Coordinates of C-alpha atoms in Angstrom, one line a residue:
M1 CA -0.6 -40.7 -38.2
S2 CA -3.0 -38.4 -36.3
S3 CA -5.2 -35.9 -38.1
L4 CA -3.5 -33.1 -36.2
R5 CA 0.0 -34.2 -37.4
Q6 CA -1.2 -34.6 -40.9
N7 CA -2.7 -31.1 -40.9
V8 CA 0.5 -29.6 -39.5
L9 CA 2.7 -31.4 -42.1
K10 CA 0.3 -30.3 -44.9
Q11 CA 0.7 -26.7 -43.7
G12 CA 4.5 -26.9 -44.0
L13 CA 4.8 -26.0 -40.3
P14 CA 7.3 -27.6 -37.9
P15 CA 6.3 -31.2 -37.4
L16 CA 4.9 -32.3 -34.1
P17 CA 6.5 -35.1 -32.1
A18 CA 5.4 -38.5 -33.5
Q19 CA 5.0 -40.3 -30.1
S20 CA 4.9 -37.6 -27.5
S21 CA 2.7 -34.6 -26.7
Q22 CA 5.6 -32.9 -24.9
P23 CA 7.1 -29.8 -26.6
P24 CA 10.4 -30.6 -28.4
S25 CA 13.5 -29.4 -26.4
A26 CA 15.4 -26.5 -27.8
N27 CA 18.6 -28.1 -26.5
R28 CA 18.1 -31.7 -27.6
F29 CA 20.4 -31.5 -30.6
S30 CA 24.0 -32.7 -30.0
V31 CA 26.8 -30.2 -29.8
G32 CA 29.7 -30.2 -32.3
R33 CA 27.8 -30.3 -35.6
K34 CA 29.8 -29.2 -38.6
R35 CA 27.1 -26.9 -39.9
D36 CA 27.4 -23.3 -39.0
Y37 CA 24.4 -22.0 -37.1
S38 CA 25.8 -18.5 -36.3
V39 CA 23.9 -15.4 -37.2
L40 CA 24.4 -13.7 -40.6
P41 CA 24.2 -9.9 -40.4
W42 CA 21.4 -8.2 -42.3
T43 CA 23.9 -6.0 -44.0
N44 CA 24.9 -8.9 -46.1
Y45 CA 21.5 -8.6 -47.8
F46 CA 20.0 -5.3 -47.2
E47 CA 21.7 -1.9 -47.9
E48 CA 19.9 0.2 -45.3
V49 CA 17.5 0.1 -42.4
K50 CA 15.1 3.0 -41.6
D51 CA 12.8 3.7 -38.7
V52 CA 9.7 5.0 -40.3
K53 CA 7.6 7.1 -37.9
S54 CA 3.8 7.4 -38.2
G55 CA 2.0 9.1 -35.3
G56 CA 3.3 7.4 -32.1
N57 CA 4.5 4.3 -34.0
T58 CA 8.0 3.5 -35.3
F59 CA 8.3 0.8 -37.9
R60 CA 11.7 -0.8 -38.6
V61 CA 12.1 -1.1 -42.4
Y62 CA 14.8 -3.0 -44.3
L63 CA 15.8 -1.7 -47.8
K64 CA 17.5 -3.1 -50.9
G65 CA 17.9 -1.2 -54.2
N66 CA 17.3 2.4 -54.9
T67 CA 15.8 2.6 -58.4
G68 CA 12.8 1.1 -60.1
T69 CA 9.4 -0.2 -58.9
R70 CA 8.9 -0.4 -55.1
I71 CA 8.2 -3.9 -53.9
V72 CA 6.7 -4.0 -50.4
F73 CA 7.2 -7.3 -48.6
L74 CA 4.8 -8.3 -45.7
H75 CA 6.0 -11.2 -43.5
G76 CA 4.0 -13.9 -41.9
G77 CA 2.8 -14.0 -38.3
G78 CA 5.7 -14.2 -35.9
F79 CA 8.3 -13.6 -38.7
S80 CA 10.0 -10.2 -39.4
G81 CA 11.2 -8.1 -42.3
L82 CA 14.4 -10.2 -42.2
S83 CA 12.4 -13.1 -43.6
W84 CA 12.8 -11.4 -47.0
A85 CA 16.6 -10.9 -46.8
V86 CA 17.9 -13.6 -49.2
L87 CA 15.0 -13.1 -51.6
S88 CA 15.6 -9.4 -51.8
K89 CA 19.3 -10.0 -52.7
C90 CA 18.2 -12.5 -55.4
L91 CA 15.5 -10.3 -56.8
T92 CA 17.6 -7.1 -57.2
N93 CA 20.1 -9.2 -59.2
L94 CA 17.3 -9.9 -61.7
I95 CA 15.2 -6.7 -62.0
E96 CA 15.3 -3.0 -61.3
C97 CA 13.4 -2.6 -58.1
Q98 CA 13.4 -1.3 -54.5
C99 CA 12.7 -3.9 -51.9
I100 CA 11.0 -2.6 -48.8
A101 CA 10.6 -5.1 -46.0
P102 CA 9.0 -3.7 -42.8
D103 CA 8.6 -5.3 -39.4
L104 CA 4.9 -5.2 -38.9
R105 CA 3.2 -4.1 -35.7
G106 CA 4.1 -6.3 -32.8
H107 CA 6.9 -7.9 -34.7
G108 CA 10.7 -7.5 -35.0
S109 CA 12.1 -4.2 -34.0
S110 CA 9.0 -2.1 -34.6
V111 CA 7.5 -0.3 -31.6
T112 CA 3.9 0.9 -31.6
E113 CA 1.4 2.4 -29.2
D114 CA -0.5 -0.9 -29.1
D115 CA 1.6 -3.9 -30.2
S116 CA -1.2 -6.3 -29.3
N117 CA -3.6 -5.0 -32.0
L118 CA -3.0 -7.3 -34.9
S119 CA -6.4 -6.9 -36.5
S120 CA -6.4 -7.0 -40.3
E121 CA -7.7 -3.4 -40.4
Q122 CA -5.0 -2.1 -38.2
L123 CA -2.2 -3.9 -40.0
A124 CA -3.5 -2.8 -43.4
N125 CA -3.6 0.8 -42.2
D126 CA -0.1 0.4 -40.9
V127 CA 1.1 -0.8 -44.3
C128 CA -0.6 2.2 -46.0
D129 CA 1.1 4.5 -43.5
I130 CA 4.5 3.1 -44.3
I131 CA 4.0 3.2 -48.0
E132 CA 2.8 6.8 -47.8
E133 CA 5.8 7.8 -45.8
M134 CA 8.2 6.1 -48.2
N135 CA 6.5 6.7 -51.5
E136 CA 5.8 10.4 -51.7
D137 CA 5.9 10.4 -55.5
C138 CA 3.2 7.7 -55.7
S139 CA 5.4 5.4 -57.8
P140 CA 4.0 2.0 -58.7
V141 CA 3.9 -0.4 -55.7
V142 CA 3.9 -4.2 -55.8
L143 CA 2.6 -5.9 -52.6
V144 CA 4.1 -9.3 -51.7
G145 CA 2.9 -11.1 -48.6
H146 CA 3.5 -14.5 -47.0
S147 CA 0.9 -16.3 -44.9
M148 CA -0.6 -13.7 -42.5
G149 CA 1.3 -11.1 -44.5
G150 CA -0.4 -12.4 -47.7
A151 CA -3.8 -11.9 -46.1
I152 CA -2.8 -8.4 -45.0
A153 CA -1.5 -7.7 -48.5
V154 CA -4.9 -8.5 -49.9
H155 CA -6.6 -6.3 -47.2
T156 CA -4.2 -3.5 -48.0
A157 CA -4.9 -3.8 -51.7
M158 CA -8.6 -3.3 -50.9
Q159 CA -7.9 0.0 -49.2
N160 CA -8.9 3.1 -51.0
R161 CA -5.7 4.7 -49.7
L162 CA -3.5 2.6 -52.0
R163 CA -3.9 4.0 -55.5
S164 CA -0.6 3.0 -57.0
L165 CA -0.9 -0.8 -56.8
A166 CA 0.8 -2.4 -59.8
A167 CA 0.6 -6.1 -58.8
L168 CA -0.3 -8.4 -55.9
I169 CA 1.7 -11.5 -55.0
V170 CA 0.5 -13.8 -52.2
I171 CA 2.7 -16.7 -50.9
D172 CA 1.3 -19.9 -49.4
V173 CA -2.0 -18.7 -47.9
V174 CA -5.5 -19.8 -49.0
E175 CA -8.7 -19.0 -47.2
G176 CA -10.1 -22.6 -47.1
T177 CA -6.9 -24.2 -45.8
A178 CA -6.1 -21.4 -43.4
M179 CA -9.6 -21.4 -41.8
A180 CA -9.6 -25.2 -41.5
S181 CA -6.3 -25.1 -39.6
L182 CA -7.1 -22.4 -37.1
H183 CA -8.3 -24.9 -34.5
T184 CA -4.9 -26.6 -34.5
M185 CA -2.8 -23.4 -34.1
H186 CA -2.7 -23.3 -30.3
Q187 CA -1.4 -26.9 -30.3
I188 CA 1.2 -26.1 -32.9
L189 CA 2.4 -23.1 -30.9
R190 CA 2.6 -25.2 -27.7
N191 CA 4.8 -27.8 -29.5
R192 CA 7.6 -25.4 -30.3
P193 CA 10.3 -24.5 -27.8
Q194 CA 9.3 -21.6 -25.6
D195 CA 12.9 -20.3 -25.3
F196 CA 16.5 -20.8 -26.4
E197 CA 19.8 -20.6 -24.7
S198 CA 21.5 -18.9 -27.6
D199 CA 21.1 -17.5 -31.2
E200 CA 22.9 -20.6 -32.5
K201 CA 20.5 -23.0 -30.7
A202 CA 17.5 -21.1 -32.1
I203 CA 18.8 -21.3 -35.6
E204 CA 19.7 -25.0 -35.3
W205 CA 16.1 -25.8 -34.1
C206 CA 14.7 -23.7 -36.9
V207 CA 16.5 -25.6 -39.6
R208 CA 16.4 -29.1 -38.1
S209 CA 12.7 -28.9 -37.3
G210 CA 11.9 -27.8 -40.9
Y211 CA 10.5 -24.4 -39.7
I212 CA 12.8 -22.8 -42.3
R213 CA 14.6 -25.4 -44.5
N214 CA 17.2 -23.1 -46.0
L215 CA 20.2 -22.7 -43.6
E216 CA 21.4 -19.4 -45.1
S217 CA 18.0 -17.8 -44.7
A218 CA 17.5 -19.1 -41.2
R219 CA 20.8 -17.6 -40.2
V220 CA 19.8 -14.1 -41.1
S221 CA 16.0 -14.2 -40.4
M222 CA 15.5 -16.3 -37.3
I223 CA 16.9 -13.7 -34.9
G224 CA 14.2 -11.3 -36.0
Q225 CA 11.6 -13.5 -34.4
L226 CA 13.3 -13.5 -31.0
K227 CA 13.9 -11.2 -28.1
R228 CA 16.1 -11.4 -25.0
T229 CA 14.3 -12.6 -21.9
L230 CA 14.2 -10.7 -18.7
P231 CA 15.3 -10.9 -15.9
T232 CA 17.7 -13.5 -17.4
P233 CA 19.0 -11.7 -20.4
G234 CA 21.1 -14.6 -21.7
R235 CA 18.1 -16.6 -23.1
L236 CA 15.8 -15.8 -26.0
T237 CA 12.1 -16.1 -26.4
W238 CA 9.6 -15.4 -29.1
R239 CA 9.2 -11.7 -29.9
T240 CA 5.5 -12.0 -30.9
N241 CA 2.9 -13.7 -28.6
L242 CA 0.9 -15.4 -31.4
N243 CA -1.4 -17.1 -28.9
A244 CA -2.6 -13.7 -27.7
S245 CA -3.4 -12.7 -31.3
A246 CA -6.0 -15.6 -31.7
Q247 CA -8.9 -13.2 -31.6
Y248 CA -7.7 -11.8 -34.9
W249 CA -6.9 -15.0 -36.8
E250 CA -10.3 -15.4 -38.4
G251 CA -10.4 -11.8 -39.5
W252 CA -7.1 -12.3 -41.3
F253 CA -8.4 -15.0 -43.6
K254 CA -12.2 -14.8 -43.8
G255 CA -13.3 -13.7 -47.2
L256 CA -9.7 -13.8 -48.5
S257 CA -10.4 -15.7 -51.7
T258 CA -13.2 -13.4 -52.8
N259 CA -11.1 -10.3 -51.9
F260 CA -8.0 -11.7 -53.7
L261 CA -10.0 -12.4 -56.9
S262 CA -11.6 -8.9 -56.8
V263 CA -8.3 -7.0 -56.9
S264 CA -8.0 -5.7 -60.4
A265 CA -4.2 -5.5 -60.5
P266 CA -2.2 -8.5 -61.9
K267 CA -2.1 -11.3 -59.3
L268 CA 0.3 -14.2 -58.6
L269 CA -0.4 -16.9 -56.1
M270 CA 2.6 -19.0 -55.0
L271 CA 2.0 -22.2 -53.1
A272 CA 4.0 -25.1 -51.6
A273 CA 1.4 -27.6 -52.7
V274 CA -1.4 -27.4 -55.3
D275 CA -3.9 -29.2 -53.0
R276 CA -4.1 -26.0 -50.9
L277 CA -6.4 -24.3 -53.5
D278 CA -10.0 -23.9 -52.2
R279 CA -13.0 -24.2 -54.6
E280 CA -13.3 -20.5 -55.3
L281 CA -9.6 -20.1 -56.2
T282 CA -9.7 -23.3 -58.3
I283 CA -12.5 -21.8 -60.4
G284 CA -10.7 -18.4 -60.5
Q285 CA -7.5 -20.1 -61.7
M286 CA -9.3 -22.0 -64.4
Q287 CA -10.8 -18.7 -65.6
G288 CA -7.4 -17.1 -65.8
K289 CA -8.0 -14.5 -63.1
F290 CA -4.6 -15.0 -61.6
Q291 CA -1.3 -16.7 -62.3
M292 CA -0.3 -19.6 -60.0
Q293 CA 3.2 -21.0 -59.2
V294 CA 3.7 -24.2 -57.2
L295 CA 7.1 -24.9 -55.5
P296 CA 6.5 -28.4 -54.1
K297 CA 10.0 -28.9 -52.5
S298 CA 9.5 -26.1 -50.1
G299 CA 7.8 -25.8 -46.7
H300 CA 5.4 -23.1 -45.6
A301 CA 8.1 -20.4 -45.7
V302 CA 8.4 -20.8 -49.5
H303 CA 10.3 -17.6 -50.1
E304 CA 12.9 -18.5 -47.5
D305 CA 13.3 -22.2 -48.5
C306 CA 13.6 -21.5 -52.2
P307 CA 14.6 -17.8 -52.5
Q308 CA 16.1 -18.1 -56.0
K309 CA 13.1 -19.9 -57.5
V310 CA 10.7 -17.4 -55.9
A311 CA 12.8 -14.5 -57.3
D312 CA 12.8 -16.1 -60.7
A313 CA 9.0 -16.5 -60.6
I314 CA 8.4 -13.0 -59.3
S315 CA 10.7 -11.3 -61.8
S316 CA 9.2 -13.2 -64.7
F317 CA 5.7 -12.3 -63.6
L318 CA 6.5 -8.6 -63.2
I319 CA 8.5 -8.4 -66.5
R320 CA 5.6 -10.1 -68.3
H321 CA 3.2 -7.4 -67.1
K322 CA 5.8 -4.7 -67.9
I323 CA 5.9 -3.6 -64.3
V324 CA 9.7 -3.8 -64.0
N325 CA 12.8 -3.9 -66.2
S326 CA 15.2 -6.8 -66.3
T327 CA 18.8 -6.3 -65.3
T328 CA 19.8 -9.5 -67.0
S329 CA 19.1 -11.0 -70.5
S330 CA 18.5 -14.4 -68.9
V331 CA 15.0 -13.4 -67.6
Q332 CA 12.3 -14.0 -70.1

């Protein structure tokens, strides 16, 4: 197995073809499968959607729950706020909380004055803007971020503007592993389909490639990563040009371990594999500076692959630190 393929599999990203360097076809899967790859509406999971305006920017924000601690979810690069749909539904069944899941700049249905600026500084400022618009009473805020969003959650936690941080939860991103994999990212992006003929074909590829392993989650979240192509409106392509964001990749992850450990609020790191810990985090974990949870049967999109297990872990962590109240006696 090539080192590139090993690295991709280790990251939990869609596997590259074993024998060919050609991108996998979006239409190679046979028709007539019994599995349902149709789109599930976001209204099955979220209660409301808001367009939050900040200056000349408009951020699409999905909401679930209306009482309790505000939990702000930050999706990974190329994903959208819909990535948190199933988890939000699971979590609000366990604890009193308000789930807030924005589409970050250049993603989903958000529209900004410069969608191409995905620097860590800009994204962290955007998150602070959204929180300030939606949290006028300065209630406690929990930041939860996946992959790129995990890095941005840490950058946001370091901002002096965010004074009500109650906890920080980072999902499947570690500085050492992320920095080591940056040189393979262009190859990974080239080896995914560039467009799809329908929503159903996109969701089918998503699940069968292992990009998102949970069919239910893929059916509600995959569409948030896509946009209709022009001038042929029948096909779909990727909403976010991740190749164009390459100039910002190092800035997302450099210094992440040190910054994560320096945050004074309670911290939880959730990983798909324990071997992703770098040396600094290994030492920090041994010193009890943060709690760690490993979910080895998931891929990189841990929260989508195992939403109930992630909800159980988050709720237990937040209850233990007296940040939220339980809505069920089964949570310890």
